[in-house]
Short mmCIF file of C-alpha atoms in Angstrom, two decimals:
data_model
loop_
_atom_site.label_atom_id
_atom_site.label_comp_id
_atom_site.label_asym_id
_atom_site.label_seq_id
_atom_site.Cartn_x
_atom_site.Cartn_y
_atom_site.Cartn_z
CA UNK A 1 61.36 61.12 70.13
CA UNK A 2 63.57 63.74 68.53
CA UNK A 3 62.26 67.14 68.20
CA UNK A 4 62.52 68.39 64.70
CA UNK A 5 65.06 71.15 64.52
CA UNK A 6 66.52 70.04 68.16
CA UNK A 7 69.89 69.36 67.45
CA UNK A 8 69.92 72.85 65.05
CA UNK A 9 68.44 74.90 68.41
CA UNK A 10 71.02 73.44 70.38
CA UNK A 11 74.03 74.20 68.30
CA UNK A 12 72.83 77.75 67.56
CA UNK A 13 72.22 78.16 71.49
CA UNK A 14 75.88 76.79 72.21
CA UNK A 15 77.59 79.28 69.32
CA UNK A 16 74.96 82.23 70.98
CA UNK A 17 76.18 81.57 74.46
CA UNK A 18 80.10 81.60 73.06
CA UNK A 19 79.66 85.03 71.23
CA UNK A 20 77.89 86.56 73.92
CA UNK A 21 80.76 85.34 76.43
CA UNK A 22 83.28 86.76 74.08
CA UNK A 23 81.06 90.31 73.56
CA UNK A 24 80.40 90.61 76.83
CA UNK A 25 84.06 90.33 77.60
CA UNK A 26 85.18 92.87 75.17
CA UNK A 27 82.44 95.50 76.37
CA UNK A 28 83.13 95.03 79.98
CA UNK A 29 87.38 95.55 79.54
CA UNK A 30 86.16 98.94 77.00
CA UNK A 31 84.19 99.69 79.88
CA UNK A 32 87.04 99.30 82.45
CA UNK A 33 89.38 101.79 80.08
CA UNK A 34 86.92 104.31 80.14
CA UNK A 35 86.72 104.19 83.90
CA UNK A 36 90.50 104.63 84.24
CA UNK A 37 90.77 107.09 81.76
CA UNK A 38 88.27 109.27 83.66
CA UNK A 39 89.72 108.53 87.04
CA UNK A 40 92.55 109.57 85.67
CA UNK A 41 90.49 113.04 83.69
CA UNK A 42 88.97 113.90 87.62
CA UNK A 43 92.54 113.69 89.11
CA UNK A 44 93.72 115.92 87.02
CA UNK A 45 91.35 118.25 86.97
CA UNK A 46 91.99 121.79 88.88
CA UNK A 47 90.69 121.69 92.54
CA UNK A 48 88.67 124.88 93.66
CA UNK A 49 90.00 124.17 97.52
CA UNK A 50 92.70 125.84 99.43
CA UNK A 51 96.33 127.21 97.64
CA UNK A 52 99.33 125.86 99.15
CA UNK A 53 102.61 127.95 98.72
CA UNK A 54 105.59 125.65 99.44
CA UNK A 55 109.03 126.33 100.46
CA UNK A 56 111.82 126.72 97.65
CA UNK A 57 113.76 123.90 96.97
CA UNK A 58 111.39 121.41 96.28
CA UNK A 59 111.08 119.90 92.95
CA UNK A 60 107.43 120.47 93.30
CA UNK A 61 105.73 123.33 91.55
CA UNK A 62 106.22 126.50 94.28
CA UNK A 63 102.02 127.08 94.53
CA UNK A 64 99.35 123.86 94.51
CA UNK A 65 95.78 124.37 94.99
CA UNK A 66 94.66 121.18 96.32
CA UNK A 67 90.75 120.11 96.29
CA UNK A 68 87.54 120.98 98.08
CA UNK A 69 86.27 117.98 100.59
CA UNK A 70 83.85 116.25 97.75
CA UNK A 71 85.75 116.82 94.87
CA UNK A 72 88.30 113.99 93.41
CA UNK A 73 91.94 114.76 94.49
CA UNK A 74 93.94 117.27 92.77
CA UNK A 75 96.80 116.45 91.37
CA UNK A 76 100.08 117.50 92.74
CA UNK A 77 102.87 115.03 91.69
CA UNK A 78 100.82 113.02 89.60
CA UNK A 79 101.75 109.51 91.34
CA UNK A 80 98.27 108.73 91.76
CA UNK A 81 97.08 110.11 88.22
CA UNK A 82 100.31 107.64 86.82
CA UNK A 83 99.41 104.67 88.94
CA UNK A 84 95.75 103.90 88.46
CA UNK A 85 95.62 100.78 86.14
CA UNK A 86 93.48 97.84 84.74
CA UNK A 87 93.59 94.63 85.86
CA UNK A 88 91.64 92.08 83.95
CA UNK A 89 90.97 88.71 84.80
CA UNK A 90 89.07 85.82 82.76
CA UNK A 91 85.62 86.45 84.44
CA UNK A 92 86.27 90.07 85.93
CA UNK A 93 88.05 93.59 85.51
CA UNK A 94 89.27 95.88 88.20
CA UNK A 95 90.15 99.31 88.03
CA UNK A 96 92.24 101.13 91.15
CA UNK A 97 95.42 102.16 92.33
CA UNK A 98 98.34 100.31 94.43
CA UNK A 99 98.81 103.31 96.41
CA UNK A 100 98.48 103.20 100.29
CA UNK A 101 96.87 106.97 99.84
CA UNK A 102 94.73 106.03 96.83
CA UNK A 103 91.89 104.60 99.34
CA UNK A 104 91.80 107.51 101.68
CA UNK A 105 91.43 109.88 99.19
CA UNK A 106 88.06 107.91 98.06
CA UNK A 107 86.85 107.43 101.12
CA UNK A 108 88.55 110.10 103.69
CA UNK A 109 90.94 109.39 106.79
CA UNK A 110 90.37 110.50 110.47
CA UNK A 111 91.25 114.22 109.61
CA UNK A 112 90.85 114.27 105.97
CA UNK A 113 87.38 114.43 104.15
CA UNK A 114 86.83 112.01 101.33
CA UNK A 115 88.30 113.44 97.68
CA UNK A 116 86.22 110.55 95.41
CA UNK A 117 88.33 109.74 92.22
CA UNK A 118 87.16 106.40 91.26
CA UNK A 119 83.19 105.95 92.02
CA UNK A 120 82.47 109.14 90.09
CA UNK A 121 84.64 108.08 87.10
CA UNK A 122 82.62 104.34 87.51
CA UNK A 123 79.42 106.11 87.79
CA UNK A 124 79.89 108.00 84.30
CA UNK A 125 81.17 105.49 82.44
CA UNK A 126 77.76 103.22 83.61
CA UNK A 127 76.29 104.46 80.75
CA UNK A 128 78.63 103.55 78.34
CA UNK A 129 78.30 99.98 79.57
CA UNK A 130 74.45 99.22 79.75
CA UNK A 131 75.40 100.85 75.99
CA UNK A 132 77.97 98.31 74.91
CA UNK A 133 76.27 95.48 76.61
CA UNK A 134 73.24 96.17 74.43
CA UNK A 135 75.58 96.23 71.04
CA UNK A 136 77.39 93.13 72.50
CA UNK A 137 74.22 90.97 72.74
CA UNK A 138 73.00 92.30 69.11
CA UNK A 139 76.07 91.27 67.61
CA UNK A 140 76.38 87.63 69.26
CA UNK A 141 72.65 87.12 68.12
CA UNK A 142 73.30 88.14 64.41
CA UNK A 143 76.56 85.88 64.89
CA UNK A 144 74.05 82.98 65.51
CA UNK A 145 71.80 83.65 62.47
CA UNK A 146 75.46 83.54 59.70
#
């Protein structure tokens, strides 16, 4: 026997499960913006650690005061800052840098304590995402009820 309403539940469930795809898609590449934007915002932030003063004749700024061990990188020629970029892919985003030194700053080297740029920018924007997740789902379920 047919269940009254059946074929009514099942459309609605197939045009839910679409719209929540597509929301769900949108929220998680906002979300993967955010995070590079504030990667980028903790690079380029002032470090509190030691000031270098370089020899003249580089094109570099004469004094640098570089970061604390525990505190994202500061920036110095702004290569890492410029390179971090988005990557998105049909089921998944990524957010990072194609530089060699990118990773060693995150997680430290043999001689050089970690300088974390992209976990604490992730970590902050977490918020943001359980947030648009939330709006995502409410707006594919009103989508089912037009």
């Amino acid at each position: 026997k047919n269940i009254k309403g059946g074929a009514e539940l099942l459309s609605n469930l197939k045009r839910f499960g679409v719209a929540a795809d597509n929301e769900v898609k949108k929220a998680r590449d906002a979300t993967a913006y955010d995070v590079q934007r504030r990667a980028i915002k903790l690079i380029q932030a002032p470090g509190s650690g030691r000031v270098y003063i370089r020899d003249a004749g580089s094109n570099l700024s004469r004094r640098h005061r570089a970061s604390a061990p525990g505190e994202p990188p500061a920036t110095d020629t702004g290569m890492l800052a410029s390179s971090v970029a988005v990557e998105i892919q049909p089921s998944r985003a990524f957010v990072g840098t194609g530089l060699d030194y990118g990773a060693r700053l995150e997680f430290g080297a043999m001689r050089v304590a970690a300088r974390p740029w992209l976990r604490p920018a992730l970590e902050a924007a977490q918020p943001g995402y359980r947030d648009r997740l939330a709006k995502a789902l409410q707006t594919a379920i009103k989508g089912v009820g037009k």
